Amino acid sequence: MTTVRSRRLLTATQGGYITSAELETYLADAGRLSEFDELLSRRGQARRMAATTLTMDTILGSPLATDAVFKGTTPLNAEPCKAVVASSPAMAATASSATALDVVATNATAWALFRGSDHYPDNAAKTIAGLAAVDLYPMQILIEDATSMADIASSIFAMRAVVASTSAVAFLAPSSTSMALVAADADAIATLCTEDAAMVAVAESSAAMAEIVARSNAVAQVASNPGAIIAVSNVAAS
């Protein structure tokens, strides 16, 4: 009965017959949540869950269901998370959910699986934006990693998320490697220069300014933006 009931729940989720709110209410029952956890621990059922965007959107719209997929992930209990990272639709859905990223990023095993997914590069920009929205520590890991930072610098969407996050800029500005990637990309440096608070942090960092001064295109971007000029001038005058 337990297995039948939880399978029916997953089937209803796959078919769009249950909303995230209804799923959340259903899983508020501890017994049913335990059944759902047990179901997702089975590889085949976990793959069913991760197979479609519709199912994943419903799952990720329920905090209890999201926790069932990611929060309890350990090296010995990782089937739901493994199913997600192996699925293109599931990875896209997870990267688009700041709530899901909040759970993933605070579980070391889940984060390692997510970051190591073959589908991660296609979802890097969404992940950056989501992590910036919830201000989580993996942002530092991504910014200080040259490969990840190259992904960020090449995406206006991701750069906008980074420069709008105080903590993200705090990791970016002191990193010569990361700032070099930003300064060398016309769109990335232009995006940075439009955010006054970010430019103050950059202007206060000798490492960041050295990378900007070393590139004529970056200097030109700073010079063409009033807010950036003021930030640099104020630091120089202090």
Tab-separated table of C-alpha atoms in Angstrom:
chain	number	residue	atom	x	y	z
A	1	MET	CA	0.000	0.000	0.000
A	2	THR	CA	2.790	2.406	0.905
A	3	THR	CA	4.627	1.860	-2.374
A	4	VAL	CA	1.427	2.047	-4.408
A	5	ARG	CA	0.399	5.320	-2.760
A	6	SER	CA	3.756	7.028	-3.306
A	7	ARG	CA	3.936	5.780	-6.898
A	8	ARG	CA	0.500	7.197	-7.569
A	9	LEU	CA	1.668	10.509	-6.161
A	10	LEU	CA	4.647	10.586	-8.515
A	11	THR	CA	2.417	9.599	-11.443
A	12	ALA	CA	0.024	12.445	-10.596
A	13	THR	CA	2.979	14.825	-10.463
A	14	GLN	CA	4.243	13.628	-13.839
A	15	GLY	CA	0.819	14.051	-15.402
A	16	GLY	CA	0.295	17.556	-14.090
A	17	TYR	CA	-2.671	16.434	-11.980
A	18	ILE	CA	-1.278	17.878	-8.772
A	19	THR	CA	0.087	21.349	-8.042
A	20	SER	CA	3.135	22.220	-5.976
A	21	ALA	CA	0.879	23.536	-3.219
A	22	GLU	CA	-1.117	20.301	-3.179
A	23	LEU	CA	2.102	18.278	-3.137
A	24	GLU	CA	3.370	20.338	-0.200
A	25	THR	CA	0.143	19.714	1.712
A	26	TYR	CA	0.318	15.992	0.974
A	27	LEU	CA	3.935	15.718	2.135
A	28	ALA	CA	3.188	17.631	5.343
A	29	ASP	CA	2.067	14.247	6.637
A	30	ALA	CA	5.227	12.678	8.069
A	31	GLY	CA	4.236	9.192	6.982
A	32	ARG	CA	3.631	10.208	3.397
A	33	LEU	CA	6.864	12.196	3.322
A	34	SER	CA	8.745	9.120	4.513
A	35	GLU	CA	7.100	7.072	1.752
A	36	PHE	CA	8.088	9.685	-0.816
A	37	ASP	CA	11.691	9.697	0.439
A	38	GLU	CA	11.802	5.925	0.185
A	39	LEU	CA	10.369	5.969	-3.341
A	40	LEU	CA	12.958	8.467	-4.597
A	41	SER	CA	15.774	6.396	-3.118
A	42	ARG	CA	15.060	3.881	-5.884
A	43	ARG	CA	17.022	4.623	-9.042
A	44	GLY	CA	14.212	3.949	-11.487
A	45	GLN	CA	11.701	6.087	-9.611
A	46	ALA	CA	14.234	8.911	-9.190
A	47	ARG	CA	14.798	8.891	-12.944
A	48	ARG	CA	11.042	9.107	-13.514
A	49	MET	CA	10.974	12.200	-11.330
A	50	ALA	CA	13.838	13.880	-13.182
A	51	ALA	CA	12.679	13.055	-16.684
A	52	THR	CA	10.498	16.090	-17.454
A	53	THR	CA	10.364	19.797	-16.780
A	54	LEU	CA	6.724	19.566	-15.692
A	55	THR	CA	7.505	17.064	-12.950
A	56	MET	CA	10.581	18.941	-11.759
A	57	ASP	CA	8.797	22.301	-11.685
A	58	THR	CA	6.098	20.785	-9.485
A	59	ILE	CA	8.667	19.129	-7.220
A	60	LEU	CA	10.771	22.284	-6.882
A	61	GLY	CA	7.694	24.368	-6.118
A	62	SER	CA	7.253	22.354	-2.928
A	63	PRO	CA	9.881	22.986	-0.220
A	64	LEU	CA	9.273	19.577	1.342
A	65	ALA	CA	9.631	17.796	-2.002
A	66	THR	CA	12.757	19.809	-2.807
A	67	ASP	CA	14.279	18.817	0.514
A	68	ALA	CA	13.423	15.185	-0.234
A	69	VAL	CA	15.421	15.403	-3.449
A	70	PHE	CA	18.483	17.334	-2.247
A	71	LYS	CA	18.716	18.072	1.472
A	72	GLY	CA	19.461	14.570	2.694
A	73	THR	CA	21.995	13.804	-0.030
A	74	THR	CA	25.022	11.838	1.177
A	75	PRO	CA	27.521	9.650	-0.666
A	76	LEU	CA	25.390	6.662	0.349
A	77	ASN	CA	22.010	8.300	-0.259
A	78	ALA	CA	22.176	10.223	-3.493
A	79	GLU	CA	19.823	8.606	-6.010
A	80	PRO	CA	17.398	11.573	-6.337
A	81	CYS	CA	20.232	14.072	-6.755
A	82	LYS	CA	22.091	11.801	-9.182
A	83	ALA	CA	18.937	11.506	-11.276
A	84	VAL	CA	18.623	15.295	-11.421
A	85	VAL	CA	22.211	15.968	-12.475
A	86	ALA	CA	21.992	13.307	-15.190
A	87	SER	CA	18.898	14.932	-16.723
A	88	SER	CA	19.012	18.047	-18.905
A	89	PRO	CA	15.419	19.143	-18.070
A	90	ALA	CA	15.967	18.553	-14.359
A	91	MET	CA	19.225	20.511	-14.296
A	92	ALA	CA	17.622	23.423	-16.143
A	93	ALA	CA	14.708	23.468	-13.714
A	94	THR	CA	16.982	23.319	-10.672
A	95	ALA	CA	19.281	26.058	-11.962
A	96	SER	CA	16.224	28.266	-12.499
A	97	SER	CA	15.034	27.881	-8.896
A	98	ALA	CA	16.744	29.998	-6.262
A	99	THR	CA	14.955	27.948	-3.603
A	100	ALA	CA	16.345	24.699	-4.985
A	101	LEU	CA	19.827	26.174	-5.334
A	102	ASP	CA	19.620	27.258	-1.698
A	103	VAL	CA	19.177	23.608	-0.705
A	104	VAL	CA	21.698	22.216	-3.191
A	105	ALA	CA	24.431	24.683	-2.320
A	106	THR	CA	24.250	24.024	1.402
A	107	ASN	CA	24.762	20.276	0.999
A	108	ALA	CA	28.356	19.474	0.053
A	109	THR	CA	27.540	16.192	-1.670
A	110	ALA	CA	24.612	17.609	-3.621
A	111	TRP	CA	26.657	20.651	-4.644
A	112	ALA	CA	29.557	18.496	-5.879
A	113	LEU	CA	27.180	16.376	-7.964
A	114	PHE	CA	25.427	19.460	-9.343
A	115	ARG	CA	28.650	21.278	-10.210
A	116	GLY	CA	30.082	18.121	-11.809
A	117	SER	CA	27.071	17.485	-14.032
A	118	ASP	CA	27.639	17.328	-17.794
A	119	HIS	CA	24.679	19.715	-18.034
A	120	TYR	CA	26.147	22.305	-15.663
A	121	PRO	CA	27.911	24.402	-18.348
A	122	ASP	CA	24.586	24.922	-20.129
A	123	ASN	CA	23.065	26.202	-16.895
A	124	ALA	CA	25.993	28.155	-15.455
A	125	ALA	CA	24.461	31.586	-15.996
A	126	LYS	CA	21.164	30.610	-14.367
A	127	THR	CA	23.050	29.083	-11.458
A	128	ILE	CA	25.091	32.241	-10.916
A	129	ALA	CA	21.956	34.371	-10.909
A	130	GLY	CA	20.213	32.031	-8.501
A	131	LEU	CA	23.129	31.897	-6.093
A	132	ALA	CA	23.453	35.666	-6.195
A	133	ALA	CA	19.770	35.937	-5.312
A	134	VAL	CA	20.215	33.862	-2.156
A	135	ASP	CA	23.743	35.138	-1.427
A	136	LEU	CA	25.353	31.726	-0.831
A	137	TYR	CA	28.984	30.756	-0.311
A	138	PRO	CA	29.371	28.698	-3.530
A	139	MET	CA	29.404	32.045	-5.338
A	140	GLN	CA	32.949	32.473	-4.033
A	141	ILE	CA	33.917	29.073	-5.400
A	142	LEU	CA	32.518	29.924	-8.824
A	143	ILE	CA	34.061	33.380	-9.016
A	144	GLU	CA	37.494	32.177	-7.951
A	145	ASP	CA	37.455	29.275	-10.425
A	146	ALA	CA	38.795	30.414	-13.804
A	147	THR	CA	36.533	28.133	-15.855
A	148	SER	CA	33.397	29.194	-14.009
A	149	MET	CA	34.378	32.850	-14.101
A	150	ALA	CA	34.851	32.625	-17.860
A	151	ASP	CA	31.255	31.372	-18.056
A	152	ILE	CA	30.113	34.326	-15.963
A	153	ALA	CA	32.067	36.917	-17.941
A	154	SER	CA	30.645	35.638	-21.216
A	155	SER	CA	27.044	35.991	-20.020
A	156	ILE	CA	25.452	39.413	-19.529
A	157	PHE	CA	22.710	37.696	-17.520
A	158	ALA	CA	25.238	36.175	-15.120
A	159	MET	CA	27.320	39.364	-14.888
A	160	ARG	CA	24.241	41.388	-13.981
A	161	ALA	CA	23.535	38.953	-11.169
A	162	VAL	CA	27.106	39.156	-9.913
A	163	VAL	CA	27.448	42.938	-9.937
A	164	ALA	CA	24.096	43.305	-8.178
A	165	SER	CA	25.291	41.111	-5.301
A	166	THR	CA	27.450	42.814	-2.686
A	167	SER	CA	28.980	39.549	-1.513
A	168	ALA	CA	29.702	38.400	-5.076
A	169	VAL	CA	31.531	41.631	-5.865
A	170	ALA	CA	33.479	41.260	-2.631
A	171	PHE	CA	34.838	37.968	-4.001
A	172	LEU	CA	35.368	39.333	-7.516
A	173	ALA	CA	37.243	42.560	-6.856
A	174	PRO	CA	40.335	41.130	-5.072
A	175	SER	CA	40.803	38.328	-7.613
A	176	SER	CA	43.256	39.290	-10.355
A	177	THR	CA	42.383	36.207	-12.401
A	178	SER	CA	38.657	36.842	-12.281
A	179	MET	CA	38.978	40.573	-12.877
A	180	ALA	CA	41.236	39.897	-15.868
A	181	LEU	CA	38.438	37.854	-17.444
A	182	VAL	CA	35.907	40.606	-16.785
A	183	ALA	CA	38.162	43.416	-17.990
A	184	ALA	CA	38.960	41.569	-21.208
A	185	ASP	CA	35.304	41.038	-22.131
A	186	ALA	CA	33.600	44.121	-23.586
A	187	ASP	CA	30.103	43.224	-22.360
A	188	ALA	CA	31.297	42.086	-18.941
A	189	ILE	CA	33.237	45.254	-18.158
A	190	ALA	CA	30.398	47.388	-19.514
A	191	THR	CA	27.977	45.597	-17.196
A	192	LEU	CA	30.291	46.084	-14.231
A	193	CYS	CA	30.663	49.797	-14.916
A	194	THR	CA	26.911	50.365	-14.777
A	195	GLU	CA	26.673	49.242	-11.151
A	196	ASP	CA	27.877	52.089	-8.930
A	197	ALA	CA	28.272	50.061	-5.720
A	198	ALA	CA	30.240	47.381	-7.540
A	199	MET	CA	32.525	49.989	-9.060
A	200	VAL	CA	33.285	51.405	-5.623
A	201	ALA	CA	34.485	47.943	-4.520
A	202	VAL	CA	36.512	47.580	-7.713
A	203	ALA	CA	38.042	51.038	-7.348
A	204	GLU	CA	39.117	50.186	-3.815
A	205	SER	CA	40.920	47.044	-4.990
A	206	SER	CA	44.415	47.515	-6.375
A	207	ALA	CA	44.229	44.079	-8.004
A	208	ALA	CA	41.027	44.959	-9.832
A	209	MET	CA	42.252	48.366	-10.962
A	210	ALA	CA	45.508	46.890	-12.234
A	211	GLU	CA	43.563	44.565	-14.549
A	212	ILE	CA	41.406	47.434	-15.801
A	213	VAL	CA	44.308	49.804	-16.389
A	214	ALA	CA	46.129	47.093	-18.337
A	215	ARG	CA	43.344	46.967	-20.964
A	216	SER	CA	42.400	49.942	-23.111
A	217	ASN	CA	38.888	48.687	-23.713
A	218	ALA	CA	38.275	48.480	-19.962
A	219	VAL	CA	39.697	51.960	-19.388
A	220	ALA	CA	37.421	53.298	-22.120
A	221	GLN	CA	34.378	51.716	-20.483
A	222	VAL	CA	35.215	53.259	-17.116
A	223	ALA	CA	35.829	56.624	-18.736
A	224	SER	CA	32.466	56.553	-20.507
A	225	ASN	CA	30.438	55.853	-17.385
A	226	PRO	CA	29.866	58.756	-14.939
A	227	GLY	CA	29.242	56.496	-11.955
A	228	ALA	CA	32.439	54.563	-12.602
A	229	ILE	CA	34.451	57.755	-12.986
A	230	ILE	CA	33.132	59.079	-9.679
A	231	ALA	CA	33.945	55.818	-7.896
A	232	VAL	CA	37.529	55.799	-9.172
A	233	SER	CA	38.008	59.515	-8.540
A	234	ASN	CA	36.730	59.331	-4.966
A	235	VAL	CA	39.070	56.473	-4.101
A	236	ALA	CA	42.008	58.236	-5.750
A	237	ALA	CA	41.276	61.406	-3.781
A	238	SER	CA	40.963	59.653	-0.435
